[in-house]
XYZ file of C-alpha atoms in Angstrom:
673
model
C -0.208 0.054 -0.068
C 1.587 3.386 -0.695
C 1.658 6.174 1.863
C 1.292 9.706 0.428
C 2.975 12.543 1.855
C 1.202 15.825 1.140
C 3.862 18.635 1.191
C 3.166 22.058 0.555
C 5.325 23.317 -1.931
C 6.254 26.495 -3.628
C 7.882 26.985 -6.990
C 10.726 29.225 -7.030
C 13.466 30.086 -9.737
C 16.606 28.198 -9.134
C 19.211 30.669 -9.754
C 17.251 32.840 -6.932
C 16.728 29.392 -4.550
C 20.812 29.662 -4.780
C 20.592 32.496 -2.404
C 19.230 30.561 0.813
C 20.858 27.313 0.195
C 23.587 25.811 2.000
C 27.171 26.013 1.024
C 28.451 23.495 3.920
C 27.892 20.499 5.637
C 24.666 21.240 7.456
C 25.047 20.200 11.114
C 24.440 16.990 12.885
C 21.660 14.586 14.333
C 21.514 11.032 14.908
C 17.642 10.097 15.494
C 16.115 7.214 14.142
C 13.914 7.911 10.429
C 10.269 8.784 11.110
C 7.609 7.283 9.420
C 5.801 10.871 8.282
C 7.406 13.478 6.766
C 7.961 16.836 8.405
C 5.558 19.635 6.836
C 6.935 21.585 3.815
C 6.323 25.199 4.081
C 6.230 27.142 0.991
C 9.392 29.419 -0.020
C 9.711 33.139 1.178
C 8.076 35.759 -1.289
C 11.591 36.927 -3.796
C 11.600 38.849 -6.965
C 12.684 35.863 -9.598
C 13.945 37.256 -13.144
C 11.198 34.735 -14.576
C 8.640 33.544 -12.664
C 7.583 29.696 -13.117
C 4.559 28.202 -13.833
C 2.451 27.482 -10.781
C 1.712 23.987 -10.262
C -2.116 23.015 -10.057
C -1.941 21.846 -6.413
C 0.409 20.877 -3.492
C 3.507 18.340 -4.646
C 2.530 14.737 -3.179
C 6.034 13.058 -2.124
C 4.418 9.486 -2.775
C 6.519 6.716 -1.117
C 4.781 4.043 -3.567
C 6.180 1.029 -5.378
C 8.313 2.510 -8.585
C 7.136 1.462 -11.959
C 10.820 -0.141 -12.381
C 13.563 -1.213 -9.668
C 15.519 1.686 -11.042
C 19.018 2.470 -10.160
C 19.553 5.808 -8.081
C 22.535 7.386 -7.677
C 23.385 8.729 -4.373
C 26.614 11.162 -3.534
C 26.396 12.303 0.215
C 28.275 15.444 0.992
C 30.391 14.248 3.466
C 30.145 10.601 5.239
C 30.813 10.318 9.000
C 28.741 13.030 10.353
C 25.504 12.438 12.036
C 23.515 14.856 9.814
C 24.483 12.886 6.615
C 24.371 9.721 8.105
C 20.673 10.443 9.103
C 20.117 11.672 5.613
C 21.459 8.040 3.961
C 19.867 6.115 6.678
C 16.768 7.420 5.684
C 17.337 7.492 1.662
C 18.090 3.577 2.010
C 15.178 2.635 3.823
C 12.633 4.754 1.628
C 14.637 3.189 -1.411
C 13.642 -0.065 -0.253
C 10.266 0.519 0.302
C 9.739 1.731 -3.396
C 11.985 -0.969 -4.755
C 14.818 0.565 -6.240
C 18.573 0.249 -6.004
C 20.616 2.810 -4.492
C 24.487 3.103 -5.828
C 26.239 4.771 -3.164
C 29.563 7.158 -3.437
C 30.747 9.333 -0.763
C 31.607 12.714 -2.066
C 33.762 13.610 0.934
C 33.429 17.318 1.063
C 36.070 17.209 -1.889
C 36.154 18.884 -4.981
C 38.299 16.077 -6.794
C 36.460 13.417 -4.972
C 32.820 14.770 -6.115
C 33.904 15.012 -9.614
C 35.013 11.181 -9.316
C 31.681 10.131 -7.757
C 29.410 12.046 -10.200
C 31.492 10.318 -13.301
C 31.340 7.007 -11.643
C 27.746 7.195 -11.258
C 27.340 8.205 -14.842
C 29.084 5.084 -15.783
C 26.952 2.971 -13.618
C 24.465 4.053 -15.876
C 22.050 5.049 -13.157
C 18.615 6.550 -13.970
C 18.528 9.580 -11.690
C 20.588 11.035 -8.938
C 20.487 12.333 -5.398
C 23.340 14.362 -4.140
C 24.763 16.928 -1.749
C 27.622 19.074 -3.028
C 28.994 21.708 -0.668
C 32.099 22.948 -2.628
C 31.037 26.566 -3.481
C 31.795 27.282 -7.138
C 31.504 23.598 -8.539
C 27.623 23.903 -8.805
C 27.464 24.067 -12.330
C 30.417 21.360 -13.118
C 28.882 18.635 -11.118
C 25.205 19.426 -12.429
C 26.734 19.505 -15.765
C 28.287 15.885 -15.646
C 24.638 14.626 -14.942
C 22.756 17.090 -17.783
C 25.525 15.839 -20.171
C 24.568 12.233 -19.363
C 20.624 12.982 -19.702
C 20.204 12.027 -15.943
C 17.786 14.005 -13.784
C 19.037 15.019 -10.628
C 17.903 16.325 -7.217
C 20.339 18.149 -4.826
C 20.026 18.087 -1.044
C 21.127 21.747 0.972
C 22.940 23.119 -1.971
C 20.875 23.990 -5.476
C 22.805 23.218 -8.439
C 21.493 24.591 -11.523
C 18.950 22.490 -13.606
C 18.344 19.831 -10.607
C 15.529 19.804 -7.978
C 16.805 21.484 -5.146
C 15.782 20.393 -1.711
C 16.760 21.757 1.579
C 15.438 24.283 4.569
C 16.060 27.814 4.126
C 18.690 29.070 6.043
C 17.026 32.545 7.064
C 13.514 31.090 8.091
C 15.754 28.259 10.167
C 17.550 31.366 12.029
C 14.225 33.373 12.456
C 12.757 30.153 14.458
C 15.757 30.057 16.627
C 15.414 33.985 17.289
C 11.682 33.893 17.947
C 12.265 31.059 20.381
C 14.702 33.049 22.494
C 12.527 36.055 22.140
C 9.506 34.257 23.899
C 12.149 32.758 26.464
C 13.114 36.263 27.512
C 9.946 37.499 27.487
C 8.769 34.859 29.810
C 11.461 35.427 32.186
C 10.681 38.995 32.451
C 14.004 40.446 30.920
C 13.844 44.188 29.334
C 14.872 44.554 25.610
C 17.157 47.257 26.887
C 19.056 45.014 29.590
C 19.252 42.183 27.033
C 22.315 41.278 24.741
C 22.072 39.493 21.805
C 25.003 37.315 20.596
C 25.293 36.215 17.477
C 27.799 33.337 17.009
C 28.868 33.015 13.206
C 31.868 32.514 10.549
C 32.181 36.062 8.249
C 32.220 35.135 4.487
C 30.307 32.030 4.783
C 26.846 33.313 3.233
C 24.823 30.676 4.741
C 25.967 31.691 8.119
C 25.192 35.581 7.267
C 21.676 34.469 6.624
C 21.227 32.478 9.735
C 22.381 35.532 11.536
C 20.045 38.091 10.294
C 17.302 35.606 10.670
C 17.946 35.063 14.328
C 18.241 39.213 14.638
C 14.871 39.540 12.817
C 13.303 36.612 14.938
C 14.298 38.022 17.915
C 13.040 41.679 17.227
C 9.780 40.606 16.039
C 8.443 40.870 19.328
C 11.575 41.933 21.591
C 13.063 44.979 20.288
C 16.571 44.854 21.470
C 18.426 48.369 20.588
C 21.102 47.994 18.082
C 24.260 48.671 20.372
C 23.069 45.370 22.289
C 23.618 43.226 19.480
C 27.048 41.890 19.305
C 28.716 39.298 16.245
C 31.056 36.851 17.856
C 33.234 36.174 14.815
C 34.736 32.552 14.453
C 36.812 30.725 12.141
C 36.231 27.131 13.682
C 34.055 25.614 15.874
C 36.838 25.572 18.515
C 36.742 29.580 18.511
C 33.386 29.964 19.847
C 34.177 29.087 23.688
C 37.397 31.580 23.979
C 35.697 34.196 21.670
C 32.336 34.370 24.345
C 34.619 34.415 27.130
C 36.465 37.317 26.030
C 32.974 39.235 25.165
C 31.590 38.156 28.631
C 35.260 39.263 30.638
C 34.985 42.662 28.543
C 31.135 43.130 29.419
C 30.961 42.643 33.187
C 27.961 44.876 33.690
C 25.548 42.756 31.085
C 22.528 41.872 32.781
C 20.790 39.359 30.354
C 22.133 37.634 27.606
C 20.585 35.726 24.392
C 23.154 33.804 22.214
C 22.354 32.402 18.687
C 24.643 29.386 16.971
C 25.004 28.724 13.281
C 25.056 25.467 14.254
C 24.762 23.356 17.587
C 28.271 23.083 18.588
C 28.484 26.895 18.352
C 25.211 27.233 20.489
C 26.020 24.894 23.051
C 29.711 26.224 23.588
C 28.026 29.914 23.760
C 25.794 28.445 26.530
C 28.897 27.004 28.162
C 31.060 29.973 27.768
C 28.290 32.090 29.371
C 27.800 29.696 32.211
C 31.511 29.704 32.843
C 31.015 33.599 32.951
C 28.567 33.672 36.014
C 25.434 34.063 33.495
C 23.749 30.760 34.300
C 19.862 32.115 35.341
C 20.370 35.447 33.041
C 21.335 33.684 29.856
C 19.645 31.432 26.996
C 21.308 30.031 23.828
C 19.737 28.174 20.897
C 20.977 27.216 17.499
C 20.621 25.011 14.359
C 20.792 21.400 13.717
C 19.699 18.970 16.613
C 22.796 17.250 16.409
C 24.244 15.283 19.378
C 26.079 17.923 21.391
C 22.467 19.869 21.667
C 20.515 16.682 22.238
C 22.701 15.137 24.616
C 22.509 19.120 26.507
C 18.786 18.775 26.285
C 18.577 15.342 27.885
C 21.098 15.280 30.336
C 20.477 18.617 32.205
C 17.941 20.332 33.290
C 16.983 24.296 32.483
C 18.307 24.764 35.866
C 21.375 23.712 35.094
C 22.189 24.851 31.444
C 21.659 28.138 29.760
C 21.245 25.796 26.404
C 17.907 26.004 25.630
C 16.513 25.144 22.200
C 17.825 23.754 18.974
C 16.084 23.861 15.674
C 15.740 20.973 13.410
C 16.011 20.218 10.130
C 14.526 16.878 10.376
C 17.267 15.158 8.101
C 16.581 11.623 9.109
C 13.228 12.451 6.685
C 14.766 13.997 3.937
C 14.866 10.674 2.357
C 10.776 10.687 2.148
C 11.035 13.445 -0.090
C 14.382 12.768 -2.045
C 13.629 9.402 -3.115
C 9.771 10.293 -4.559
C 11.185 13.288 -6.243
C 14.151 11.473 -8.186
C 11.553 8.527 -8.574
C 8.967 11.063 -10.189
C 11.714 12.634 -12.315
C 12.649 9.349 -14.028
C 8.754 8.272 -14.690
C 8.235 11.982 -16.484
C 6.384 13.502 -13.530
C 6.437 16.958 -12.819
C 8.472 18.455 -9.732
C 9.044 21.417 -8.305
C 12.000 23.188 -8.967
C 12.626 23.759 -5.110
C 11.508 21.895 -2.001
C 11.566 23.624 1.197
C 11.242 21.357 4.430
C 9.725 22.828 7.683
C 11.997 23.337 10.570
C 10.712 23.784 14.485
C 12.480 23.995 18.012
C 13.550 21.129 19.867
C 13.350 21.617 23.817
C 13.528 19.895 27.057
C 9.753 19.834 26.747
C 9.864 17.748 23.523
C 12.952 16.307 22.944
C 12.446 12.863 24.120
C 9.136 12.754 21.784
C 10.884 14.134 18.741
C 14.417 12.147 19.326
C 13.996 9.210 21.742
C 17.314 8.502 23.327
C 17.265 4.715 21.907
C 17.511 1.345 23.942
C 20.596 -0.158 25.110
C 21.814 -2.991 22.640
C 21.587 -5.723 24.989
C 24.001 -7.759 23.177
C 27.552 -7.930 24.932
C 31.307 -8.327 23.630
C 33.636 -11.138 25.223
C 34.479 -10.519 28.942
C 38.288 -9.738 29.148
C 40.179 -11.896 31.844
C 38.507 -12.190 35.366
C 36.938 -8.357 35.318
C 33.232 -8.301 34.961
C 31.692 -5.550 33.777
C 28.324 -5.047 35.567
C 25.139 -3.083 34.950
C 23.612 -2.595 38.247
C 22.358 0.318 40.007
C 24.926 2.602 41.347
C 25.252 3.104 45.053
C 25.320 6.920 44.656
C 23.973 9.171 41.925
C 27.372 9.825 40.843
C 28.375 12.386 38.467
C 30.286 11.096 35.812
C 32.310 13.505 33.408
C 32.703 12.677 29.921
C 34.797 14.231 27.296
C 34.640 12.667 24.048
C 36.994 12.579 21.267
C 35.320 14.118 18.553
C 31.715 14.544 18.261
C 29.915 14.233 14.867
C 31.740 10.571 13.545
C 29.683 7.985 13.287
C 32.044 5.938 15.774
C 32.271 8.650 18.929
C 28.316 9.070 18.263
C 28.050 5.411 18.905
C 29.864 5.530 21.894
C 28.071 8.515 23.024
C 24.845 6.964 22.619
C 25.895 3.605 24.664
C 27.501 5.660 27.469
C 24.494 7.884 27.950
C 22.069 4.578 27.925
C 24.210 2.489 30.387
C 24.641 5.706 32.411
C 20.733 6.067 32.542
C 20.129 2.519 33.531
C 22.650 2.508 36.390
C 21.218 5.648 37.568
C 24.209 8.196 37.437
C 24.605 11.177 35.445
C 26.414 12.204 32.347
C 28.442 15.597 32.439
C 29.421 16.155 28.823
C 31.924 18.068 26.984
C 33.565 17.655 23.339
C 36.954 17.500 23.213
C 36.728 18.371 19.536
C 40.107 16.696 18.529
C 41.908 19.829 19.712
C 44.727 20.196 22.673
C 43.279 23.583 23.780
C 39.716 22.052 23.956
C 40.443 19.130 25.609
C 42.501 21.164 28.243
C 39.246 23.231 28.501
C 36.979 20.411 28.520
C 38.818 18.637 31.251
C 39.396 21.544 33.816
C 35.318 21.780 33.300
C 34.667 18.702 34.329
C 36.938 19.125 37.557
C 35.027 22.642 38.108
C 31.754 20.839 37.745
C 33.057 18.381 40.691
C 32.385 15.230 38.798
C 33.257 11.774 40.732
C 34.923 10.394 38.069
C 35.628 10.994 33.828
C 35.340 8.589 31.141
C 37.185 10.384 28.053
C 39.036 10.100 24.792
C 42.270 12.261 24.038
C 43.528 11.801 20.739
C 46.239 14.415 20.718
C 49.579 12.676 20.708
C 52.200 14.154 23.555
C 49.615 15.391 25.808
C 48.488 12.269 27.598
C 50.410 13.410 31.017
C 49.093 16.926 30.534
C 45.402 15.600 30.469
C 45.740 12.523 33.095
C 47.046 15.170 35.693
C 44.460 17.324 35.277
C 42.204 14.393 36.912
C 45.068 13.171 38.775
C 45.399 16.471 40.437
C 41.654 16.793 41.694
C 41.611 13.487 42.707
C 39.282 11.920 40.389
C 39.451 8.483 38.956
C 39.646 8.454 35.218
C 38.956 5.517 32.234
C 40.168 6.876 28.871
C 39.101 4.910 26.166
C 41.121 4.120 22.739
C 44.372 5.586 24.081
C 46.197 4.807 27.295
C 46.724 7.754 29.641
C 49.176 7.304 32.743
C 47.466 6.253 35.955
C 43.635 6.025 34.009
C 42.316 2.503 33.201
C 42.930 2.350 29.412
C 39.765 0.691 27.411
C 40.034 -0.187 23.704
C 40.698 -2.336 21.007
C 44.599 -3.393 20.736
C 45.447 -1.926 17.299
C 47.708 -4.824 16.248
C 45.347 -7.330 16.996
C 42.312 -5.725 15.098
C 44.231 -5.373 12.062
C 45.828 -9.143 12.690
C 41.872 -10.160 12.089
C 41.656 -8.263 8.994
C 44.804 -9.955 7.445
C 43.480 -13.069 8.269
C 40.252 -12.271 6.927
C 41.970 -11.331 3.434
C 44.361 -14.248 3.515
C 41.186 -16.979 3.735
C 39.185 -15.147 0.711
C 42.813 -15.445 -1.450
C 42.814 -19.110 -0.596
C 39.419 -19.569 -1.222
C 39.571 -17.803 -4.661
C 42.519 -20.044 -5.146
C 45.053 -17.547 -5.869
C 48.794 -17.906 -5.401
C 50.900 -16.138 -3.216
C 53.577 -15.424 -5.518
C 50.841 -13.948 -7.998
C 48.945 -11.836 -5.221
C 50.193 -8.186 -4.090
C 49.551 -6.746 -0.903
C 48.684 -3.034 -0.308
C 48.676 -1.292 2.919
C 47.223 2.118 3.150
C 48.282 3.996 6.381
C 49.799 7.330 7.461
C 53.375 7.370 8.196
C 54.177 8.921 11.925
C 50.970 7.623 13.027
C 52.001 4.999 15.246
C 48.375 3.073 15.991
C 48.604 3.215 11.970
C 51.395 1.433 11.534
C 50.650 -1.137 14.549
C 47.480 -1.683 12.192
C 49.502 -1.999 9.170
C 52.319 -4.386 10.856
C 49.010 -6.391 12.133
C 47.506 -6.775 8.809
C 50.990 -8.016 6.933
C 51.373 -10.643 9.763
C 47.616 -11.839 9.829
C 47.954 -12.500 5.643
C 51.382 -14.244 6.104
C 50.421 -16.274 9.161
C 48.590 -18.773 6.465
C 49.416 -16.753 2.732
C 53.029 -16.244 2.143
C 53.278 -13.359 0.158
C 56.767 -12.337 -1.060
C 58.258 -9.364 0.374
C 58.473 -7.853 -2.894
C 54.690 -7.911 -3.487
C 54.042 -6.118 -0.391
C 53.592 -2.102 -0.844
C 53.034 0.462 1.517
C 50.536 3.130 0.090
C 51.079 6.287 2.137
C 48.314 8.622 2.745
C 48.393 12.101 4.640
C 44.439 12.474 4.800
C 41.797 10.250 3.716
C 41.106 11.878 0.534
C 44.562 10.329 -0.565
C 43.583 6.881 -0.601
C 41.613 6.922 -4.183
C 44.458 8.698 -6.222
C 47.614 7.002 -4.753
C 46.252 3.329 -5.164
C 44.833 4.209 -8.612
C 48.789 5.487 -9.176
C 49.837 2.017 -7.955
C 47.837 0.207 -10.286
C 48.706 2.318 -13.282
C 52.521 1.752 -12.478
C 51.973 -1.922 -12.019
C 49.735 -3.168 -14.941
C 50.788 -6.760 -14.859
C 49.446 -7.474 -11.109
C 47.432 -10.618 -11.298
C 45.443 -10.405 -7.769
C 45.341 -7.635 -5.175
C 44.514 -7.529 -1.389
C 44.134 -4.519 -0.028
C 44.106 -3.434 4.086
C 42.895 0.567 4.996
C 44.021 1.365 8.452
C 39.908 2.490 8.702
C 36.971 1.906 6.648
C 37.229 5.180 4.677
C 40.362 4.097 3.044
C 39.500 0.960 2.727
C 36.310 1.648 0.925
C 38.490 4.118 -1.438
C 40.999 1.682 -2.324
C 38.423 -1.121 -3.158
C 36.709 1.631 -5.412
C 40.197 2.529 -7.184
C 40.730 -1.318 -7.877
C 37.685 -2.126 -9.076
C 38.128 1.361 -11.640
C 41.405 0.275 -12.494
C 39.731 -3.373 -13.694
C 40.577 -5.729 -10.678
C 37.186 -6.483 -10.516
C 36.997 -10.238 -9.314
C 41.046 -9.979 -8.603
C 40.926 -8.174 -5.811
C 39.675 -7.806 -1.964
C 39.872 -5.064 0.569
C 39.269 -4.786 4.439
C 39.421 -2.478 6.854
C 38.922 -1.245 10.438
C 35.698 0.393 12.052
C 32.697 -0.978 11.049
C 31.422 2.518 10.119
C 28.772 3.817 7.736
C 30.801 3.886 4.699
C 31.836 0.261 5.015
C 28.462 -1.078 6.068
C 26.631 0.740 3.320
C 29.201 -0.932 0.788
C 28.200 -4.437 2.371
C 24.398 -3.957 2.939
C 24.253 -2.482 -0.588
C 26.375 -4.122 -3.355
C 27.071 -7.835 -3.584
C 30.393 -9.477 -3.856
C 30.181 -9.640 -7.540
C 29.691 -5.874 -7.752
C 32.237 -4.634 -4.957
C 36.209 -5.182 -4.075
C 35.043 -4.297 -0.359
C 34.771 -7.636 1.312
C 34.680 -6.961 5.253
C 35.546 -4.217 8.038
C 36.697 -5.512 11.272
C 34.457 -4.067 14.173
C 35.694 -2.571 17.419
C 31.547 -2.625 18.512
C 31.855 1.147 19.721
C 28.071 1.108 19.941
C 28.582 -1.240 23.184
C 31.653 0.674 24.538
C 29.425 2.239 27.428
C 28.382 -0.925 28.712
C 32.242 -1.461 30.062
C 33.199 1.677 30.481
C 30.361 3.444 32.794
C 30.625 0.090 34.774
C 34.528 0.622 34.982
C 34.114 4.414 36.515
C 31.390 3.341 38.778
C 33.356 0.511 39.998
C 36.500 3.062 40.647
C 34.589 5.798 42.216
C 32.992 3.114 44.713
C 36.464 1.923 45.544
C 36.552 -1.317 43.391
C 39.360 -3.007 41.760
C 39.466 -2.325 37.870
C 42.157 -3.968 35.738
C 44.604 -1.679 34.039
C 43.659 -2.138 30.794
C 40.501 -3.268 29.278
C 40.265 -5.109 25.808
C 37.258 -5.649 23.862
C 36.928 -8.321 21.215
C 36.642 -7.587 17.465
C 35.422 -9.219 14.661
C 34.818 -9.357 10.747
C 31.692 -7.483 9.603
C 30.604 -9.214 5.976
C 28.091 -9.411 3.743
C 26.894 -12.841 5.400
C 26.458 -11.037 8.787
C 26.074 -7.018 8.220
C 22.565 -7.402 8.660
C 22.591 -9.407 11.852
C 25.341 -7.405 13.753
C 24.190 -4.065 12.318
C 20.309 -4.034 10.838
C 19.593 -1.376 8.332
């Protein structure tokens, strides 16, 4: 039975639409896909050069069986951030419901990669394309690839000429945040003349300016803050907000009340934190855009009395697929689709966060216990406050860890005090000191800045706070995480078994090791993979090749260069130090003619690997396996361990979880789509 999603849509000329759409990766969220689409608003009135013909009625985004099992190309903007992952999950779900195939490629927020992905989708002979491209100035280039091939296209969060444009209006989203802040101030009885408005945004980024302008107008619709009380807080990166707002607060000690708008959630949460630390708790309110994890964790985990952060405006990316897939199918089948589709946005607050974004239930499956230590999920002896500094929010690995920590903490009756270390040394020091000042009873943290281990651990030791670090040992803290060498050993063993099953001769097979020099964990992984292969498949030394990379986008060109220089290679095994390099190595080998004569494996069980394993068959893909650390179960060890330390129980100095391969045979059992 088909489901109709009736969405009110206005048609606007595409060049005009370009004024309000995103040119960068939109903020993140991790909620499960909804079953009904958010309402779609009419676009704001503008003055296009040519007014297109109005449709006879509202556009119907109909989730229904497609006329044929179309191949839909999908190039995401940047995998590994919750926003994109939510979009991808919903696209896959709706595509399955409509009976169409998704052919996936990660554009990786990189111009060269986006061109490669676009051309790859054309060569795959897809019937239509859904894509995000946030590289400013490349819109005509990318859209032209699809137009030249006669392929209809739908872009999201960034208009492209000749493609249907889907995405929120940045100005209107900012207005919604401003309206919320104004109403909050009115409810508190604050005087506009005694209230300051801080606007956190990055100069020269048009979408940020549109958001800040919208927030200003939204506040002043009902709460007339004078011009001299409105302050831009310019930032260049996400880590600038905390120090920049603190500097403003230090320079304005007489400010009575403060409203703060963040262009996305991390700046919004950081602005609130800076105001709290500066003594404005109870006299400040912050709101931002995105409904990403840092906002949702604050809204779920802290009360209004404890936090200055009050609301996030959700774009509901977890529902994007309910519009994108029907729209591209309609285009393929010759139906009329408006040139621009604008979804509605709405505030997520402490009053509705659990209804809109349920926190999720704990996965009951457990990893193998290590040694004699038993991590028991039980009611803690006190309502302890557990500090949690993650390594870098917004990547699927960390988000999985965070979700499980929150779930287990709730089950054990302890409170999580959260701060994002943001893979930044200054921010990690700030977060660590903040957790100390918050008088937490124990700390769980990840710090991946090499050379700072003693510095960060010392902050907790000096305060007498027990600590558990994950995926990076720190002196005096319990160390939790997989053994990098042994994890890669499993990948190597898998590749060796695959080669033997194919009947390949070791002397005719080459092993590529993709890793970054001078990163110790990468070397341990490369060494483990090599040793794992050679345990049972004696590839000679001269057939083992390092593929050095400096960043995630280097793998595709570097492996292609190797393949071009080695045209006589018969069979190839490839190991990626993490999943994106593994998937990219597979793609490079496919493009170089090795499909059927190559196999790639990597570490992490992240989305780029899981999508490949779910969506492509062994006959279509060189990528064969990812070794999972099961980060979505980390909390089942981390939270009991820190509670045990707080309560004076003995915990081993190191806890090592098991790892195992995820393949096409078991991916739906271990990671249901």
